[in-house]
PDB file of C-alpha atoms in Angstrom:
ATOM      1  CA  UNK O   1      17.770 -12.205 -15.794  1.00 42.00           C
ATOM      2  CA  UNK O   2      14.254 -11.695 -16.376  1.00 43.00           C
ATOM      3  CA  UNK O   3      11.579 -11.054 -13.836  1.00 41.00           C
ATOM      4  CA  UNK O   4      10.117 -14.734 -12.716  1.00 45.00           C
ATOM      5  CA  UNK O   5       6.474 -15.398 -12.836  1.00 46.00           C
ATOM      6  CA  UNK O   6       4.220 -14.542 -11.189  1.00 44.00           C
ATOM      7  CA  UNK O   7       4.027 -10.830 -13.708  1.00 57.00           C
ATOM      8  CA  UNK O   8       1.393  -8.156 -12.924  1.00 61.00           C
ATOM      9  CA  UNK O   9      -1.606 -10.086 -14.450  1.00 74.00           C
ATOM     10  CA  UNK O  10      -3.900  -8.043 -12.786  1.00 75.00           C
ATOM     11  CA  UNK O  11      -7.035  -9.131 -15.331  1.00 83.00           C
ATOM     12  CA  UNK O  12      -8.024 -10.726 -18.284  1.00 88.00           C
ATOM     13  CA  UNK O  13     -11.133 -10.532 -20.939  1.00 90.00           C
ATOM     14  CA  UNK O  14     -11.988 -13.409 -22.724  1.00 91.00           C
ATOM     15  CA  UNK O  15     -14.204 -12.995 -26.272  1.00 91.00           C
ATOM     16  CA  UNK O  16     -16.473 -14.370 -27.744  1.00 90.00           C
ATOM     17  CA  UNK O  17     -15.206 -17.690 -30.388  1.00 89.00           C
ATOM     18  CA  UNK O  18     -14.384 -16.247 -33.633  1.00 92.00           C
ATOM     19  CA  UNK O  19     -15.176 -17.897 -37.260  1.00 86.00           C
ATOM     20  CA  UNK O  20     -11.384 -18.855 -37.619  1.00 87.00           C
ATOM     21  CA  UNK O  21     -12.120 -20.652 -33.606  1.00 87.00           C
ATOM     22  CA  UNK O  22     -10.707 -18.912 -31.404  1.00 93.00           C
ATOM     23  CA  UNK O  23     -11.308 -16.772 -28.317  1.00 94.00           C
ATOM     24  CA  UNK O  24      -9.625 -12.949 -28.512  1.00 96.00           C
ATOM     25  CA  UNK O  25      -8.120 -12.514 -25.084  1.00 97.00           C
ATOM     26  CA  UNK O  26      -6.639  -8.967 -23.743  1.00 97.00           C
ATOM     27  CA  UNK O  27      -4.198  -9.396 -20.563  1.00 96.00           C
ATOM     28  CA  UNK O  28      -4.014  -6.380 -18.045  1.00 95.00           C
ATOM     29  CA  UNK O  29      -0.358  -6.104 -17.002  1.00 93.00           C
ATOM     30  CA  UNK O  30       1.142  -3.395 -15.097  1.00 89.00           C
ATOM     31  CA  UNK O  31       2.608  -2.519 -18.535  1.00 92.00           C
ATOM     32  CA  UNK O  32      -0.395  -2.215 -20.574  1.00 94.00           C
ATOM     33  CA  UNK O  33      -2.665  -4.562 -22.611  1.00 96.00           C
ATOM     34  CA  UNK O  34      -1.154  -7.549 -24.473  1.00 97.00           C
ATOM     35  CA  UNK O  35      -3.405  -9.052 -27.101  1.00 97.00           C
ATOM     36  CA  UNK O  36      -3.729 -12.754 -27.488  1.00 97.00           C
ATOM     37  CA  UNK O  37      -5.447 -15.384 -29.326  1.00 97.00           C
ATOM     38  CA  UNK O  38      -6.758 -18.147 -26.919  1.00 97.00           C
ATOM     39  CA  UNK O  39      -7.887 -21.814 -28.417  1.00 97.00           C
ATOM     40  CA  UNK O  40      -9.150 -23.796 -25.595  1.00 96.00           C
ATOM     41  CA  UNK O  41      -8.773 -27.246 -25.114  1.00 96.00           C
ATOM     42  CA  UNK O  42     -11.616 -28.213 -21.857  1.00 93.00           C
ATOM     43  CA  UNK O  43      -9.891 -29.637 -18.573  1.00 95.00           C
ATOM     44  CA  UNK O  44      -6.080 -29.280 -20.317  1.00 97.00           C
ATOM     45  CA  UNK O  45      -3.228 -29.498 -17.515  1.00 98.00           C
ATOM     46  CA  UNK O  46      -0.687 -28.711 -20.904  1.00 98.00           C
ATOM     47  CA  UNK O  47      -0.304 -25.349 -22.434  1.00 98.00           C
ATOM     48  CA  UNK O  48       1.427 -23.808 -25.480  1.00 98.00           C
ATOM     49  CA  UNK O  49       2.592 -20.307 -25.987  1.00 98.00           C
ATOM     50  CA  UNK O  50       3.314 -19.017 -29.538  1.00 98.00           C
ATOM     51  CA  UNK O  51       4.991 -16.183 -30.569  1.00 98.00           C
ATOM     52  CA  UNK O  52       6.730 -14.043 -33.111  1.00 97.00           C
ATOM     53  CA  UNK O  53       9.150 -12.126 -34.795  1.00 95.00           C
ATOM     54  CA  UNK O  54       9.942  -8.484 -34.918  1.00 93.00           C
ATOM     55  CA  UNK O  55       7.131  -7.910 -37.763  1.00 87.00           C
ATOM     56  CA  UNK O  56       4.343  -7.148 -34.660  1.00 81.00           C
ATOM     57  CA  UNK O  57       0.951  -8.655 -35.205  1.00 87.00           C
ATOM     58  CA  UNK O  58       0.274 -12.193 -34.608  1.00 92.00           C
ATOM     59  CA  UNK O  59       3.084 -13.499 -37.055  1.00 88.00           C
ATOM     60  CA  UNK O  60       3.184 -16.921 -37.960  1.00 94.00           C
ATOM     61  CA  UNK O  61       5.971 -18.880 -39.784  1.00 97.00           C
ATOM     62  CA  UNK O  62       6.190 -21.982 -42.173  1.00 98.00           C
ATOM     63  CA  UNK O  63       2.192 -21.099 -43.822  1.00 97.00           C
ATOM     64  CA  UNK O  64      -0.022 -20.599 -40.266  1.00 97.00           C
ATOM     65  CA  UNK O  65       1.759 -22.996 -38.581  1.00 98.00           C
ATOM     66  CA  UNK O  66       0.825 -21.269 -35.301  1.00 98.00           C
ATOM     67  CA  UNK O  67      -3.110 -21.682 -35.904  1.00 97.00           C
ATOM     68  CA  UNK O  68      -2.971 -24.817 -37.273  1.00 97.00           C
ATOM     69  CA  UNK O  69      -0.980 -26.490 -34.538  1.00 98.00           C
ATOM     70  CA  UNK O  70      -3.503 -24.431 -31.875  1.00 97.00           C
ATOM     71  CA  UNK O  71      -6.054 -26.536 -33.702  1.00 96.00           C
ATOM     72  CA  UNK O  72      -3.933 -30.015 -33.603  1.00 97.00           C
ATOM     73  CA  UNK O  73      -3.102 -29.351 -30.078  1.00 98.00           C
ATOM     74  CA  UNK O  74      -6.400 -28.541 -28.823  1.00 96.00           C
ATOM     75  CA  UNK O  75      -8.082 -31.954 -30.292  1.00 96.00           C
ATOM     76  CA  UNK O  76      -4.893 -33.996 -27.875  1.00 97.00           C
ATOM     77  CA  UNK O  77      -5.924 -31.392 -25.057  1.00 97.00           C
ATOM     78  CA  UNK O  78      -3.248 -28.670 -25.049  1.00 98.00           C
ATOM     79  CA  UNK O  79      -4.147 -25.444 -24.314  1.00 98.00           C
ATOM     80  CA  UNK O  80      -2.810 -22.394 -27.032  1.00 98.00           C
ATOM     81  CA  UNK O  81      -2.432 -19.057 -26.648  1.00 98.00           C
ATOM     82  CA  UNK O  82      -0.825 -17.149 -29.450  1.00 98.00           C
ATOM     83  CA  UNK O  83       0.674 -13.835 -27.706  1.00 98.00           C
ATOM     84  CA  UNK O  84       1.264 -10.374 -29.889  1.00 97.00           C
ATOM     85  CA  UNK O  85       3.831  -8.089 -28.567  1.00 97.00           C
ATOM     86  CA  UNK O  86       3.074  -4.526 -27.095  1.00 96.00           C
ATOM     87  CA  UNK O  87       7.057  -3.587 -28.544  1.00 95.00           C
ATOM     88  CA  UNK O  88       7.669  -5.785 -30.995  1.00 93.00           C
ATOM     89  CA  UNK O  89      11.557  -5.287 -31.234  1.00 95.00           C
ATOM     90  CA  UNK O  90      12.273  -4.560 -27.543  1.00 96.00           C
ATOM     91  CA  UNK O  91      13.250  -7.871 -26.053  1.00 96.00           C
ATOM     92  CA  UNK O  92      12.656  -7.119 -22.344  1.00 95.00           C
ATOM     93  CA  UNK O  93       8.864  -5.785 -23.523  1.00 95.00           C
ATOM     94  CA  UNK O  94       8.206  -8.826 -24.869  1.00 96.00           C
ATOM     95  CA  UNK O  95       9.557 -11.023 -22.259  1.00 96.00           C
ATOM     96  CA  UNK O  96       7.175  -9.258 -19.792  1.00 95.00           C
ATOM     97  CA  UNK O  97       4.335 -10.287 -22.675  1.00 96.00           C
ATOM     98  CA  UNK O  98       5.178 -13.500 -22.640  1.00 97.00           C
ATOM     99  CA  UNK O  99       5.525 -13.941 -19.286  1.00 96.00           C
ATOM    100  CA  UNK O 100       2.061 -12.495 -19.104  1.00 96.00           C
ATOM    101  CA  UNK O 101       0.569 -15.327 -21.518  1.00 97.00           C
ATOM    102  CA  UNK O 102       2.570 -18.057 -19.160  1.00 97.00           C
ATOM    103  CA  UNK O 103       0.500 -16.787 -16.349  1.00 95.00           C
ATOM    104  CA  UNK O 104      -3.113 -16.435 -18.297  1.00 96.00           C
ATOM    105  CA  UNK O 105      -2.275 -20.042 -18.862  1.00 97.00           C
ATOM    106  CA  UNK O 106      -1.346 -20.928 -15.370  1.00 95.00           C
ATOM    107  CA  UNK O 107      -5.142 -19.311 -14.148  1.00 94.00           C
ATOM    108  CA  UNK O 108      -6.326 -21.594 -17.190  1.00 95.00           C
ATOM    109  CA  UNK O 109      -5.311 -24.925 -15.096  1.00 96.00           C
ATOM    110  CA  UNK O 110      -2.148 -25.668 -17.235  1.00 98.00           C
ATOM    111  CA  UNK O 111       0.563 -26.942 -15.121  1.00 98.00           C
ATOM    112  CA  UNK O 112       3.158 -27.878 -17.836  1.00 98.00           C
ATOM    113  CA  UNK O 113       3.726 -25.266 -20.901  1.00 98.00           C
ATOM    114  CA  UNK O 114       5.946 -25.249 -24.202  1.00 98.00           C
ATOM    115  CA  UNK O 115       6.708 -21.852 -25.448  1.00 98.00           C
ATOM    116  CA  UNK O 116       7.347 -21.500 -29.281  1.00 98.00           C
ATOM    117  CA  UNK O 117       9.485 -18.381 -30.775  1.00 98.00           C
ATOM    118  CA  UNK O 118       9.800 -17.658 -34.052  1.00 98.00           C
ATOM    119  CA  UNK O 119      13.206 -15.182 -35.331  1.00 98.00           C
ATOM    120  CA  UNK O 120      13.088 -12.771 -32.765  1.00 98.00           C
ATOM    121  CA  UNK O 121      10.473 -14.678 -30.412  1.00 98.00           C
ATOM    122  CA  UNK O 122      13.203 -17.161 -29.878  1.00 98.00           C
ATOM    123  CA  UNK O 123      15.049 -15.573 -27.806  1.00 98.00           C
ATOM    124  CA  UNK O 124      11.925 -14.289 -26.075  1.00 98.00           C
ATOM    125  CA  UNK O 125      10.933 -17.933 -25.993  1.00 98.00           C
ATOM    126  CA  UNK O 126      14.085 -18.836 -24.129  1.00 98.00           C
ATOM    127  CA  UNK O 127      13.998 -15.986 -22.062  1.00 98.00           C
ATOM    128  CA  UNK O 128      10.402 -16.411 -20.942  1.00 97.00           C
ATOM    129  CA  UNK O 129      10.888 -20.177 -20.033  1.00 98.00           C
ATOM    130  CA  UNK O 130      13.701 -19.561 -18.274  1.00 97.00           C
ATOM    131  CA  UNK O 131      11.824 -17.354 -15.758  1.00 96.00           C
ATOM    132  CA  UNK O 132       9.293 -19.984 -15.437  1.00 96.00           C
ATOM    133  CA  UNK O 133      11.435 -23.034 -14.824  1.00 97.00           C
ATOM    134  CA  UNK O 134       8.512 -24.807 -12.915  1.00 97.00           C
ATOM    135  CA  UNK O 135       6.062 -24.269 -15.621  1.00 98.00           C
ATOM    136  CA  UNK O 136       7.964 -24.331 -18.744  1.00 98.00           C
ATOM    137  CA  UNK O 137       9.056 -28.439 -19.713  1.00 98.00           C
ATOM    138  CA  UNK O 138       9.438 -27.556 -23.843  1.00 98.00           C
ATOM    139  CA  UNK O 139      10.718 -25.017 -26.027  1.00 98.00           C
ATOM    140  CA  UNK O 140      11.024 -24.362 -29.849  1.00 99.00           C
ATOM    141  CA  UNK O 141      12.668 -21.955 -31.791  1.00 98.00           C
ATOM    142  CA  UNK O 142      12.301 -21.236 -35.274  1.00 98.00           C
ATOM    143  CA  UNK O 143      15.127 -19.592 -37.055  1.00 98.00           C
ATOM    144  CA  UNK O 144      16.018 -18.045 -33.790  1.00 98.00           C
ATOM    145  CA  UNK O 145      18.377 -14.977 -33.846  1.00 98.00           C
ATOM    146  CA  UNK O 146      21.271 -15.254 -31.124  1.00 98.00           C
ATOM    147  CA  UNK O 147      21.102 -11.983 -29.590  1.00 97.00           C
ATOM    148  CA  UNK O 148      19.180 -12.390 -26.101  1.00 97.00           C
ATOM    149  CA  UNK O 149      19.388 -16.267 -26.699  1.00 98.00           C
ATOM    150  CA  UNK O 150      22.504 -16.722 -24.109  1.00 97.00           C
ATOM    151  CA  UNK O 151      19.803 -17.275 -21.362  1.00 98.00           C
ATOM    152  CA  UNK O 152      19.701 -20.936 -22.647  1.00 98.00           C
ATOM    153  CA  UNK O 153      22.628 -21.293 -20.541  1.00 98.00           C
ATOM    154  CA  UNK O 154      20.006 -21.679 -18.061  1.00 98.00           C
ATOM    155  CA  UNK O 155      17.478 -23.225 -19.261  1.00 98.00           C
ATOM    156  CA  UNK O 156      15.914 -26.292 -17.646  1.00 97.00           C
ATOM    157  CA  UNK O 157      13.458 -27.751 -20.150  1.00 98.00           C
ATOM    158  CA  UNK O 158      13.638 -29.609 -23.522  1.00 98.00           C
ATOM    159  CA  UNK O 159      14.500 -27.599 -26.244  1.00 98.00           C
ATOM    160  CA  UNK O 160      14.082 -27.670 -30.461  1.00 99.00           C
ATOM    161  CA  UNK O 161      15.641 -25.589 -32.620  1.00 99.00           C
ATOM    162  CA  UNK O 162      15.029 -25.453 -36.174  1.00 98.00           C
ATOM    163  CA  UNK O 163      17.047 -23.390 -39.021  1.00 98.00           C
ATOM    164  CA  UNK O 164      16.354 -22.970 -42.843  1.00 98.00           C
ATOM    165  CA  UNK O 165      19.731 -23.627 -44.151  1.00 98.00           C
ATOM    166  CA  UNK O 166      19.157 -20.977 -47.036  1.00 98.00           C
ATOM    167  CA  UNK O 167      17.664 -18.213 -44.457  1.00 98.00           C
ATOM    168  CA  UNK O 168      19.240 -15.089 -45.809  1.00 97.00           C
ATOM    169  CA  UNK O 169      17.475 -12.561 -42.624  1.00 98.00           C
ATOM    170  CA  UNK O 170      19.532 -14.833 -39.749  1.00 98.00           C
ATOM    171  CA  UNK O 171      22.082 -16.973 -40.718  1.00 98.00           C
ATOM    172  CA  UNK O 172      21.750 -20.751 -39.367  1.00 98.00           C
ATOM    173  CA  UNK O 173      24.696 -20.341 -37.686  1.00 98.00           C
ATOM    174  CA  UNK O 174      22.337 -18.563 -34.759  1.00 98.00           C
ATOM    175  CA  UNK O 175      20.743 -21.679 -34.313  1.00 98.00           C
ATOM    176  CA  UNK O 176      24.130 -23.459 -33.600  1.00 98.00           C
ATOM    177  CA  UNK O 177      25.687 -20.864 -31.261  1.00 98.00           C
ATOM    178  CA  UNK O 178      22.441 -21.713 -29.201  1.00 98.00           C
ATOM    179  CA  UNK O 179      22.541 -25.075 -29.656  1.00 98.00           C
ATOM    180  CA  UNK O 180      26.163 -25.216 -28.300  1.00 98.00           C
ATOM    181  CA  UNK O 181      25.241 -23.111 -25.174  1.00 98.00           C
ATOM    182  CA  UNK O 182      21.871 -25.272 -24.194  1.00 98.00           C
ATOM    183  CA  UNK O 183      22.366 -28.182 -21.810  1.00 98.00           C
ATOM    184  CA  UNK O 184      20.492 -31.403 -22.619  1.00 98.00           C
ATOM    185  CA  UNK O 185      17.691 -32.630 -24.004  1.00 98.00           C
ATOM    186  CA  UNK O 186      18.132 -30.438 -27.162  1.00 98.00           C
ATOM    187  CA  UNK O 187      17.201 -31.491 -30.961  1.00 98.00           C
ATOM    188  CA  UNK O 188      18.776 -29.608 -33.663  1.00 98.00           C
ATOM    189  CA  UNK O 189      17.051 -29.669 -37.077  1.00 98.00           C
ATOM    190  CA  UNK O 190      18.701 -27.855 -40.121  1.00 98.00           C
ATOM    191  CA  UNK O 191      16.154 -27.769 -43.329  1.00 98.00           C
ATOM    192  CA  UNK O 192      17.997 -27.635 -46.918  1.00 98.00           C
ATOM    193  CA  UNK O 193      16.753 -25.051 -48.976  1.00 98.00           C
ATOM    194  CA  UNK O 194      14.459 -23.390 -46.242  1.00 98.00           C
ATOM    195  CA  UNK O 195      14.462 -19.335 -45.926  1.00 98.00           C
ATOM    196  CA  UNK O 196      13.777 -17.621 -42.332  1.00 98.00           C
ATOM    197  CA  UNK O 197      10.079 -18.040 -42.719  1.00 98.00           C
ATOM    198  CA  UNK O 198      10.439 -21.750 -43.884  1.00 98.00           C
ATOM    199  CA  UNK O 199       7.434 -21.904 -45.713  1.00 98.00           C
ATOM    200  CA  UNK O 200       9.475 -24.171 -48.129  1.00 98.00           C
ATOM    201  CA  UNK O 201       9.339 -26.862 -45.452  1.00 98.00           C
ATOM    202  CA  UNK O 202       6.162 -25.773 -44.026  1.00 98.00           C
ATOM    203  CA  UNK O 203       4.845 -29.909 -43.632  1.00 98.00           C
ATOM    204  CA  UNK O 204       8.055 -31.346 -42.429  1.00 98.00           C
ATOM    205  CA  UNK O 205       8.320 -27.953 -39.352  1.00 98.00           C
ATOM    206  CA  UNK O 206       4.703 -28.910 -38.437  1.00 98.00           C
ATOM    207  CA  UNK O 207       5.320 -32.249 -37.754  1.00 98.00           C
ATOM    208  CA  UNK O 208       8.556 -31.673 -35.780  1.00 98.00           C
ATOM    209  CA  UNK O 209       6.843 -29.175 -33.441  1.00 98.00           C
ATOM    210  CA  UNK O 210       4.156 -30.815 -32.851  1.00 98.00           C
ATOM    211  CA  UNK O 211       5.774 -34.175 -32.171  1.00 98.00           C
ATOM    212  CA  UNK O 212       8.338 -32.577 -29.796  1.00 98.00           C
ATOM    213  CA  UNK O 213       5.720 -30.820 -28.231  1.00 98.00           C
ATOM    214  CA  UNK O 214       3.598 -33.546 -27.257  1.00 98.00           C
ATOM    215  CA  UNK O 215       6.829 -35.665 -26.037  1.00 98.00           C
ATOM    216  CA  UNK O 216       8.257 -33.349 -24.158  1.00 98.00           C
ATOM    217  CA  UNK O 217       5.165 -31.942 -22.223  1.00 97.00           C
ATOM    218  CA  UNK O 218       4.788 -34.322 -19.142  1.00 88.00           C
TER     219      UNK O 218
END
């Protein structure tokens, strides 16, 4: 099992806003920098953590779903923090980064967090919440790959999984096996005709995330 917070967070440098709004952070971890993207919401107690797939940079599915919900979340005061992986196919490495973005959050004031993983970042999703069981109350996972994604066996908060039925890269099938492991409450959404980034059902994925989100974080 992975490392539980607290992770070597020993600093972190907030910039200035940005023209697309928001705040470049780097985290100091005992494992070197992790870049992240930081959209503020003043006085938030709730927290979101996005992340994704093996394609490194700040990789976002279904047409910028990640910055768009950062904005949507920030106006019903959640927190975001979009997290880029140091190794961006090395699923312990990015465990440890987003383990690091849990705890940026928790020196933010948030107090109840969703973590959102997209292909690869699923498993890191499930991973990560699982070693923050007190901070974690939502997860989502994108057309999650099953390696690594076992750990759901353990976890303890809500969890959404969504699948493109026609995703050639990871077969929707991944999203089942995980969905069979996880305990309740789970939500399983399959989308017709969607590939692995589902951009085809880019509308439709934004308002499922979002709405779980905001009914699952306490």
């Amino acid at each position: 099992m992975d490392t539980p917070l607290p992770v070597h967070l020993n600093d972190a440098r907030v910039g200035a806003v940005t023209a697309e709004g928001f705040r470049p952070v780097t985290l100091d971890t005992g494992r070197g920098p992790v870049e992240a993207r930081l959209s503020p919401a003043p006085g938030a107690t709730r927290g979101a953590l996005w992340v994704g797939g093996i394609g490194g940079g700040f990789d976002t599915p279904a047409r910028g779903l990640y910055p768009r919900l950062a904005g949507d979340l920030r106006e019903r005061k959640v927190t975001s923090l979009r997290v880029r992986f140091r190794h961006s196919t090395d699923l312990s490495e990015a465990v440890h980064d987003a383990s690091a973005g849990l705890a940026f959050l928790e020196r933010c004031g948030v107090r109840a967090a969703a973590v959102t993983g997209h292909s690869f970042g699923g498993a890191v999703a499930i991973r990560a919440a699982v070693a923050a069981p007190a901070l974690v109350r939502s997860v989502v996972t994108l057309a999650t790959q099953g390696a690594g994604a076992d750990a759901v066996r353990d976890l303890a908060a809500a969890l959404l999984l969504v699948h493109g039925e026609a995703d050639e890269v990871l077969a929707p099938t991944c999203s089942l096996y995980v969905a069979r492991l996880a305990g309740e409450p789970k939500r399983l959404v399959l989308i017709p005709g969607a590939g692995h980034n589902l951009d085809e059902a880019a509308e439709s994925v934004c308002r499922e995330v979002r709405d779980w989100i905001l009914r699952t974080l306490p």
